[in-house]
Coordinates of C-alpha atoms in Angstrom, one line a residue:
M1 CA 7.4 14.3 -4.3
R2 CA 4.2 16.2 -3.4
W3 CA 4.8 19.1 -5.8
A4 CA 6.0 16.7 -8.5
L5 CA 2.6 14.9 -8.3
V6 CA 0.8 18.2 -8.4
K7 CA 2.7 19.3 -11.5
V8 CA 2.1 16.0 -13.3
A9 CA -1.6 16.1 -12.5
L10 CA -1.8 19.8 -13.6
A11 CA -0.1 19.1 -16.9
A12 CA -2.1 16.0 -17.6
T13 CA -5.5 17.7 -16.8
V14 CA -4.6 20.8 -18.8
M15 CA -3.8 18.7 -21.9
V16 CA -7.1 16.7 -21.5
V17 CA -9.1 19.9 -21.1
V18 CA -7.5 21.6 -24.1
A19 CA -7.9 18.4 -26.2
F20 CA -11.6 18.2 -25.4
A21 CA -12.7 21.8 -24.7
V22 CA -11.3 23.5 -27.7
P23 CA -12.8 21.2 -30.3
L24 CA -16.1 21.2 -28.4
G25 CA -16.1 25.0 -28.4
L26 CA -15.5 25.1 -32.1
V27 CA -18.4 22.6 -32.6
V28 CA -20.7 24.9 -30.5
K29 CA -19.7 27.9 -32.6
E30 CA -20.4 26.0 -35.8
M31 CA -23.7 24.8 -34.5
A32 CA -24.7 28.4 -33.6
R33 CA -23.8 29.6 -37.2
D34 CA -25.7 26.7 -38.7
R35 CA -28.7 27.4 -36.5
A36 CA -28.7 31.1 -37.7
L37 CA -28.4 30.2 -41.4
T38 CA -31.1 27.5 -41.1
N39 CA -33.4 30.1 -39.6
A40 CA -32.6 32.5 -42.4
E41 CA -33.3 29.8 -45.0
R42 CA -36.7 29.2 -43.4
Q43 CA -37.4 32.9 -43.5
A44 CA -36.5 33.0 -47.2
A45 CA -38.6 29.9 -48.0
A46 CA -41.6 31.6 -46.4
I47 CA -41.8 34.2 -49.2
G48 CA -41.2 31.7 -52.0
P49 CA -44.9 30.9 -52.6
T50 CA -45.8 34.6 -53.0
L51 CA -43.0 35.1 -55.5
S52 CA -44.1 32.1 -57.6
I53 CA -47.6 33.7 -57.9
T54 CA -47.0 37.4 -58.3
T55 CA -44.2 40.0 -58.5
E56 CA -46.4 42.9 -57.5
R57 CA -44.7 45.2 -55.1
G58 CA -47.6 45.6 -52.7
A59 CA -48.2 41.8 -52.4
L60 CA -44.5 41.2 -51.9
E61 CA -44.2 43.9 -49.2
R62 CA -47.1 42.4 -47.3
A63 CA -45.6 38.9 -47.6
M64 CA -42.2 40.3 -46.3
A65 CA -43.8 42.1 -43.4
S66 CA -45.4 38.8 -42.3
T67 CA -42.0 37.2 -41.7
Q68 CA -39.7 37.8 -38.8
A69 CA -36.8 39.0 -40.9
G70 CA -39.0 41.2 -43.1
A71 CA -40.6 42.9 -40.1
A72 CA -37.1 43.5 -38.7
G73 CA -35.9 45.0 -41.9
R74 CA -33.4 42.2 -42.6
M75 CA -35.1 40.9 -45.8
A76 CA -34.8 42.1 -49.4
V77 CA -36.2 40.8 -52.7
H78 CA -34.4 41.2 -56.0
V79 CA -36.6 40.5 -59.1
P80 CA -34.8 40.9 -62.4
A81 CA -36.5 42.6 -65.4
A82 CA -38.3 40.5 -68.0
A83 CA -36.3 39.6 -71.0
D84 CA -38.9 41.2 -73.3
G85 CA -39.0 44.4 -71.2
S86 CA -42.6 43.9 -70.2
E87 CA -41.7 43.9 -66.5
P88 CA -39.0 46.1 -65.0
A89 CA -36.5 45.0 -62.3
L90 CA -37.9 45.1 -58.8
E91 CA -35.9 45.8 -55.6
I92 CA -37.8 45.6 -52.3
G93 CA -36.1 46.1 -48.9
T94 CA -32.7 47.2 -47.8
T95 CA -29.9 45.6 -49.9
R96 CA -26.7 44.7 -48.1
A97 CA -25.3 42.1 -50.5
A98 CA -22.8 43.0 -53.2
A99 CA -24.1 43.2 -56.8
K100 CA -21.6 40.6 -58.0
D101 CA -22.8 38.1 -55.4
L102 CA -26.4 38.7 -56.6
R103 CA -25.4 38.2 -60.2
T104 CA -23.5 35.0 -59.3
V105 CA -26.6 33.5 -57.5
Q106 CA -28.9 34.5 -60.4
R107 CA -26.5 32.9 -62.9
V108 CA -26.0 29.8 -60.9
P109 CA -29.2 29.3 -59.0
R110 CA -27.8 27.9 -55.8
A111 CA -28.1 29.3 -52.2
A112 CA -25.0 31.1 -51.0
T113 CA -23.8 33.2 -48.1
A114 CA -21.7 36.3 -48.4
G115 CA -20.2 38.8 -46.1
A116 CA -22.0 42.0 -45.4
P117 CA -21.7 45.0 -43.0
G118 CA -22.7 43.9 -39.5
G119 CA -22.7 40.2 -40.3
S120 CA -23.5 38.1 -43.3
V121 CA -26.3 37.6 -45.9
L122 CA -28.0 34.5 -47.1
L123 CA -28.9 34.7 -50.8
Q124 CA -31.7 32.2 -51.7
P125 CA -32.6 31.9 -55.4
I126 CA -36.3 31.3 -56.3
A127 CA -37.5 30.5 -59.8
L128 CA -40.3 32.6 -61.2
G129 CA -43.0 31.4 -63.7
S130 CA -41.4 33.4 -66.5
G131 CA -38.1 31.6 -66.2
R132 CA -36.5 34.5 -64.3
I133 CA -34.5 33.9 -61.1
A134 CA -35.4 36.1 -58.2
V135 CA -33.1 36.3 -55.2
V136 CA -34.3 36.6 -51.6
E137 CA -31.7 38.3 -49.4
I138 CA -31.8 37.6 -45.6
H139 CA -29.4 39.5 -43.4
V140 CA -28.0 37.5 -40.6
P141 CA -26.5 39.8 -37.8
R142 CA -23.2 38.8 -36.3
D143 CA -24.7 38.6 -32.8
E144 CA -27.2 36.0 -34.0
V145 CA -24.5 33.9 -35.5
T146 CA -22.6 33.9 -32.2
N147 CA -25.7 33.7 -30.0
G148 CA -24.9 31.3 -27.1
V149 CA -21.3 30.7 -28.1
T150 CA -19.8 32.9 -25.4
T151 CA -21.9 31.3 -22.8
A152 CA -20.9 27.8 -24.0
W153 CA -17.2 28.8 -24.0
L154 CA -17.6 30.2 -20.4
V155 CA -19.2 27.0 -19.3
L156 CA -16.5 24.9 -20.9
A157 CA -13.8 27.1 -19.4
G158 CA -15.5 26.8 -16.0
V159 CA -15.7 23.0 -16.3
G160 CA -12.1 22.9 -17.4
L161 CA -10.9 25.0 -14.5
A162 CA -13.0 22.9 -12.1
L163 CA -11.4 19.7 -13.5
I164 CA -7.9 21.3 -13.2
A165 CA -8.5 22.5 -9.6
G166 CA -10.0 19.1 -8.7
S167 CA -7.1 17.1 -10.1
V168 CA -4.6 19.4 -8.4
A169 CA -6.5 19.0 -5.1
V170 CA -6.6 15.3 -5.4
A171 CA -3.0 15.1 -6.5
D172 CA -2.0 17.3 -3.5
R173 CA -4.0 15.1 -1.1
L174 CA -2.4 12.0 -2.6
G175 CA 1.0 13.7 -2.3
V176 CA 0.4 14.6 1.3
R177 CA -0.7 11.0 2.0
M178 CA 2.5 9.7 0.5
V179 CA 4.9 12.4 1.7
R180 CA 3.7 12.6 5.3
P181 CA 4.4 8.9 6.0
A182 CA 7.7 9.2 4.1
R183 CA 8.7 12.2 6.2
R184 CA 7.7 10.4 9.4
L185 CA 9.8 7.4 8.3
A186 CA 12.8 9.6 7.6
G187 CA 12.4 11.4 10.9
A188 CA 12.1 8.2 12.8
A189 CA 15.2 6.9 11.0
H190 CA 17.2 10.0 12.1
A191 CA 15.8 9.7 15.6
L192 CA 16.8 6.0 15.8
G193 CA 20.3 6.9 14.5
E194 CA 20.5 9.5 17.3
G195 CA 19.9 6.8 19.9
K196 CA 16.1 7.2 20.5
L197 CA 15.4 3.5 20.5
G198 CA 11.7 4.0 21.5
V199 CA 10.7 5.7 18.2
R200 CA 8.2 3.9 16.0
V201 CA 6.3 4.8 12.8
P202 CA 2.5 4.6 12.4
E203 CA 1.7 2.1 9.6
E204 CA -0.2 4.5 7.4
G205 CA -0.3 5.6 3.8
P206 CA 0.0 3.5 0.6
A207 CA 0.7 -0.1 0.8
E208 CA 4.4 0.4 0.0
L209 CA 4.9 2.9 2.7
R210 CA 3.0 0.8 5.2
S211 CA 5.3 -2.1 4.3
A212 CA 8.3 0.2 4.8
A213 CA 6.9 1.4 8.2
L214 CA 6.3 -2.2 9.2
A215 CA 9.9 -3.1 8.2
F216 CA 11.3 -0.1 10.1
N217 CA 9.4 -0.9 13.2
S218 CA 10.5 -4.5 13.0
M219 CA 14.1 -3.4 12.5
A220 CA 13.8 -1.0 15.4
D221 CA 12.4 -3.8 17.6
Q222 CA 15.3 -6.1 16.5
V223 CA 17.8 -3.3 17.3
V224 CA 16.4 -2.8 20.7
G225 CA 16.2 -6.5 21.3
L226 CA 19.8 -7.0 20.1
L227 CA 21.0 -4.2 22.4
A228 CA 19.0 -5.6 25.3
N229 CA 20.3 -9.1 24.6
E230 CA 23.9 -7.7 24.6
R231 CA 23.4 -6.1 28.0
E232 CA 21.6 -9.1 29.2
L233 CA 24.3 -11.4 28.0
A234 CA 26.9 -9.3 29.9
A235 CA 24.8 -9.5 33.0
D236 CA 24.1 -13.2 32.7
L237 CA 27.7 -14.1 31.9
S238 CA 28.8 -12.1 34.9
H239 CA 26.2 -13.8 37.0
R240 CA 27.5 -17.2 36.0
L241 CA 30.8 -16.2 37.5
R242 CA 29.0 -16.3 40.9
T243 CA 28.9 -20.1 40.8
P244 CA 32.7 -20.6 41.0
L245 CA 32.9 -17.5 43.2
T246 CA 30.6 -19.2 45.7
V247 CA 32.9 -22.2 45.7
L248 CA 35.9 -20.0 46.1
R249 CA 34.3 -18.1 49.0
L250 CA 33.3 -21.3 50.8
N251 CA 36.7 -22.8 50.3
A252 CA 38.4 -19.6 51.4
A253 CA 36.3 -19.7 54.6
S254 CA 37.8 -23.1 55.4
L255 CA 41.4 -21.9 55.1
G256 CA 41.5 -20.9 58.8
E257 CA 43.4 -17.9 60.1
G258 CA 46.5 -16.2 58.8
P259 CA 47.6 -13.4 56.4
A260 CA 47.3 -15.6 53.3
A261 CA 43.8 -16.8 54.2
D262 CA 42.7 -13.2 55.0
Q263 CA 44.1 -12.0 51.7
T264 CA 42.3 -14.8 49.8
R265 CA 39.0 -14.1 51.5
A266 CA 39.5 -10.3 50.8
A267 CA 40.3 -11.0 47.2
V268 CA 37.2 -13.2 46.8
A269 CA 35.0 -10.6 48.4
Q270 CA 36.4 -7.9 46.2
L271 CA 35.9 -10.1 43.1
E272 CA 32.3 -10.7 44.2
R273 CA 31.7 -6.9 44.5
E274 CA 33.2 -6.3 41.1
V275 CA 30.9 -9.0 39.6
D276 CA 27.9 -7.4 41.3
T277 CA 28.9 -4.0 39.9
I278 CA 29.1 -5.4 36.4
I279 CA 25.7 -7.1 36.7
R280 CA 24.0 -4.0 38.0
T281 CA 25.6 -1.8 35.3
A282 CA 24.6 -4.1 32.5
R283 CA 21.1 -4.8 33.8
E284 CA 18.3 -3.6 31.6
T285 CA 14.8 -4.6 30.7
T286 CA 14.2 -8.3 30.2
P287 CA 14.8 -9.3 26.6
K288 CA 13.3 -12.4 24.9
T289 CA 15.3 -15.5 25.0
V290 CA 15.3 -17.4 21.7
A291 CA 14.4 -21.0 22.4
A292 CA 16.1 -23.7 20.5
G293 CA 14.1 -26.1 18.4
P294 CA 13.6 -29.6 19.4
A295 CA 16.6 -30.8 17.5
G296 CA 18.8 -28.1 19.1
G297 CA 17.6 -28.7 22.7
C298 CA 19.1 -30.9 25.4
D299 CA 18.4 -33.8 27.7
V300 CA 17.3 -32.2 31.0
S301 CA 18.0 -35.4 33.0
E302 CA 21.6 -35.4 31.8
V303 CA 22.1 -31.7 32.5
V304 CA 20.6 -32.0 36.0
R305 CA 22.8 -35.0 36.8
E306 CA 25.9 -33.2 35.5
R307 CA 25.2 -30.1 37.6
M308 CA 24.4 -32.1 40.7
D309 CA 27.7 -33.9 40.4
F310 CA 29.4 -30.5 40.4
W311 CA 27.4 -29.2 43.4
S312 CA 27.4 -32.4 45.4
A313 CA 31.0 -32.1 46.4
L314 CA 30.3 -28.7 47.9
A315 CA 27.2 -30.0 49.5
E316 CA 29.1 -32.9 51.1
D317 CA 31.7 -30.4 52.5
E318 CA 28.9 -28.4 54.1
G319 CA 27.0 -31.4 55.4
R320 CA 23.9 -30.9 53.2
T321 CA 21.6 -33.8 52.4
V322 CA 20.8 -33.9 48.7
R323 CA 17.9 -35.7 47.1
L324 CA 17.6 -36.2 43.3
A325 CA 14.6 -37.7 41.5
G326 CA 13.1 -38.0 38.0
V327 CA 16.4 -38.1 36.1
D328 CA 16.5 -41.9 35.4
R329 CA 15.5 -41.5 31.8
P330 CA 16.2 -39.0 29.0
V331 CA 13.8 -36.1 28.7
R332 CA 14.4 -33.7 25.7
I333 CA 13.5 -30.1 26.1
P334 CA 13.7 -27.2 23.5
V335 CA 16.4 -25.3 25.6
V336 CA 20.0 -24.8 24.8
R337 CA 22.2 -26.9 27.1
A338 CA 24.2 -23.9 28.3
E339 CA 21.1 -21.9 29.2
L340 CA 19.6 -24.8 31.2
A341 CA 22.9 -25.3 33.0
A342 CA 23.1 -21.6 33.8
A343 CA 19.6 -21.6 35.2
L344 CA 20.3 -24.7 37.4
D345 CA 23.5 -23.2 38.6
A346 CA 21.7 -19.9 39.5
L347 CA 19.0 -21.8 41.5
L348 CA 21.4 -24.1 43.2
G349 CA 23.8 -21.3 43.9
N350 CA 21.0 -19.4 45.6
V351 CA 20.5 -22.5 47.9
F352 CA 24.1 -22.5 49.0
R353 CA 24.3 -18.7 49.2
H354 CA 21.1 -18.0 51.1
T355 CA 20.7 -21.0 53.4
P356 CA 22.8 -22.1 56.4
E357 CA 25.3 -24.9 56.1
G358 CA 23.8 -28.3 56.6
T359 CA 20.5 -27.2 55.0
A360 CA 19.0 -30.1 52.9
F361 CA 17.9 -29.5 49.4
A362 CA 16.4 -31.6 46.5
V363 CA 16.1 -31.4 42.7
D364 CA 13.1 -33.2 41.1
V365 CA 12.3 -33.5 37.4
H366 CA 8.6 -34.2 36.4
N367 CA 8.0 -35.2 32.8
G368 CA 4.5 -34.5 31.3
D369 CA 3.0 -34.7 27.8
D370 CA 3.3 -31.0 27.1
A371 CA 5.8 -29.8 29.7
V372 CA 8.7 -30.6 32.0
I373 CA 8.8 -29.3 35.5
V374 CA 12.1 -28.9 37.4
L375 CA 11.6 -28.4 41.1
V376 CA 14.5 -27.1 43.3
S377 CA 13.5 -27.3 47.0
D378 CA 15.4 -26.6 50.2
A379 CA 14.8 -26.6 54.0
G380 CA 16.0 -23.1 54.5
P381 CA 14.2 -20.1 55.9
G382 CA 12.2 -19.5 52.7
I383 CA 11.4 -16.4 50.7
A384 CA 9.2 -13.9 52.5
D385 CA 7.9 -12.1 49.3
P386 CA 7.9 -14.5 46.3
E387 CA 6.5 -11.8 44.0
A388 CA 9.2 -9.4 44.8
A389 CA 11.8 -12.1 44.4
L390 CA 10.6 -12.8 40.8
A391 CA 10.9 -9.1 39.9
R392 CA 14.0 -8.7 37.8
G393 CA 17.0 -7.1 39.6
N394 CA 15.3 -7.3 43.0
S395 CA 17.9 -8.7 45.4
G396 CA 15.7 -8.1 48.5
G397 CA 18.5 -6.2 50.1
R398 CA 20.5 -9.4 50.6
D399 CA 24.3 -9.2 50.5
G400 CA 26.0 -10.8 47.5
S401 CA 22.7 -10.9 45.5
T402 CA 21.9 -9.0 42.3
G403 CA 18.4 -10.4 41.9
L404 CA 19.2 -12.0 38.5
G405 CA 19.4 -15.7 39.4
L406 CA 15.7 -16.3 39.3
D407 CA 15.4 -14.1 36.2
I408 CA 17.8 -16.4 34.3
A409 CA 15.6 -19.4 35.1
R410 CA 12.5 -17.5 34.3
R411 CA 13.8 -16.4 30.9
V412 CA 14.7 -20.0 30.1
A413 CA 11.1 -21.1 31.0
E414 CA 9.4 -18.2 29.2
S415 CA 11.3 -18.9 26.0
T416 CA 9.4 -22.1 25.8
G417 CA 6.0 -20.7 26.9
G418 CA 6.4 -21.7 30.5
D419 CA 7.1 -19.8 33.7
V420 CA 8.7 -19.8 37.2
R421 CA 6.8 -20.0 40.4
I422 CA 7.9 -19.8 44.0
G423 CA 6.2 -21.7 46.8
R424 CA 6.8 -23.4 50.2
S425 CA 8.4 -26.8 50.0
V426 CA 7.6 -29.8 52.2
L427 CA 11.2 -29.5 53.4
G428 CA 10.1 -26.3 55.1
G429 CA 11.9 -23.8 52.9
T430 CA 11.6 -22.5 49.4
E431 CA 10.4 -24.4 46.3
I432 CA 11.3 -23.0 42.9
R433 CA 9.2 -24.5 40.2
V434 CA 10.4 -24.1 36.6
W435 CA 7.8 -24.9 33.9
I436 CA 9.4 -25.8 30.5
G437 CA 7.1 -26.2 27.6
L438 CA 7.8 -28.9 25.1
H439 CA 5.7 -27.3 22.2
G440 CA 6.4 -23.6 22.3
D441 CA 3.8 -21.3 23.7
L442 CA 1.7 -23.4 26.0
G443 CA -0.7 -20.9 27.5
A444 CA -3.5 -22.6 29.3
D445 CA -2.1 -26.0 28.4
V446 CA 0.7 -25.6 30.9
R447 CA -1.8 -25.2 33.7
R448 CA -3.7 -28.3 32.5
V449 CA -0.4 -30.3 32.5
G450 CA 0.3 -29.0 36.0
H451 CA -3.2 -30.2 37.2
R452 CA -2.6 -33.6 35.6
L453 CA 0.8 -33.9 37.3
R454 CA -0.6 -32.9 40.6
G455 CA -3.5 -35.3 40.3
R456 CA -1.1 -38.1 39.3
G457 CA 1.0 -37.4 42.4
R458 CA -2.0 -37.5 44.7
G459 CA -3.1 -40.7 43.1
R460 CA 0.1 -42.4 43.8
G461 CA 0.1 -41.3 47.4
Q462 CA 3.3 -39.2 46.8
G463 CA 5.4 -42.3 47.1
R464 CA 8.2 -41.2 44.8
W465 CA 8.2 -37.5 45.6
P466 CA 6.8 -37.1 49.1
W467 CA 6.7 -33.3 48.9
R468 CA 5.1 -33.0 45.5
G469 CA 1.4 -32.8 46.4
R470 CA 1.8 -30.1 49.1
A471 CA 4.2 -28.0 47.0
A472 CA 1.9 -28.1 44.0
A473 CA -1.1 -27.1 46.1
K474 CA 0.7 -24.1 47.5
A475 CA 2.3 -22.8 44.3

């Protein structure tokens, strides 16, 4: 493409230079010739008054010597003889014109030019008083006719070459500006095809190539996102298996002693290890979770009641006290039902997995103008390092943990502009607070909603949710 642009610019500029420079050079040449002939006519006219008065040789020679052409020996005067023979023919100066050209001018008294050795001659007829026609001959040298023409042609050639070189340079720069981004784009495409997912293209060059680079970068981001989502989906789906596995493990623990019970517990333990291996293998950087629109969301109260019905049976078997609040009326959130259920199962599964039997827990739903807050609290030992617990894949060295449970809840919250926080609950253990935005990216609005909710709880004296004020203050 680069050399094609250079060739096109070179051809176009050469045609333009030839189309303008050649006619202009011919005009300059013609102007130089006209200038030389005009000067010769002026020299011939200077001796005209003398010829009209006298044809005496001495007077004519003095008049010729007073002119530039006569002093240079380039002037001649031809006076024909009188018809009655009273005056002979007179020839003064060096004659260079042919005799036939002189006779033609005398017969047809009109100025003419004719070729001569070393240049050309101007033949200027002048009428004498006796009716005769004298001819003044001015020799015009060839170098005078072409005076300045060579310089003009050189200037035109220099200007033409400068224009050609300039157009080639500009075309080359434009070609580089177009080809370099195109080459980078092609190289990035090859690199992406070879599996280098981090390659991106600078958005430079013409508008079309910038648009192509932007499209490529967007495509690369989508490819990376799709691959990350695939790995994340494998990890999350595997993690969701931990909920029924927890139930199986707890039920297997109650089977008592015996070979069958031992085999069942061993099989459950092996299955848990295999699930952990799948999760750790598939784990990768956190992708974005695409939040559903309001019409595609779900009723958080309904989902919480449904999941609590599932976990309440196990809680009853383990002697756990369960408290549920804030689910008495529908609350729509822009989250897919399955995603919210998975997040709740992950949080509740952590309660059963990492707290002793008989530990109480509670689930509380707070509905605000711009956000919904889901609180999962327990009376267990708590989390020593909340920041580390929120880091993806950090299990804290706990057996049977892959560190993805909190991350599932966090991705659900962040998909709506919210977040997840860990604090100390009034029950004495851990409080997981999931902020779910109702209008997309909340930013600072989420914090303002939290302040309003906390203020509202303090105003009511924490009658409905007795642990609400302290938990909000510590989060």
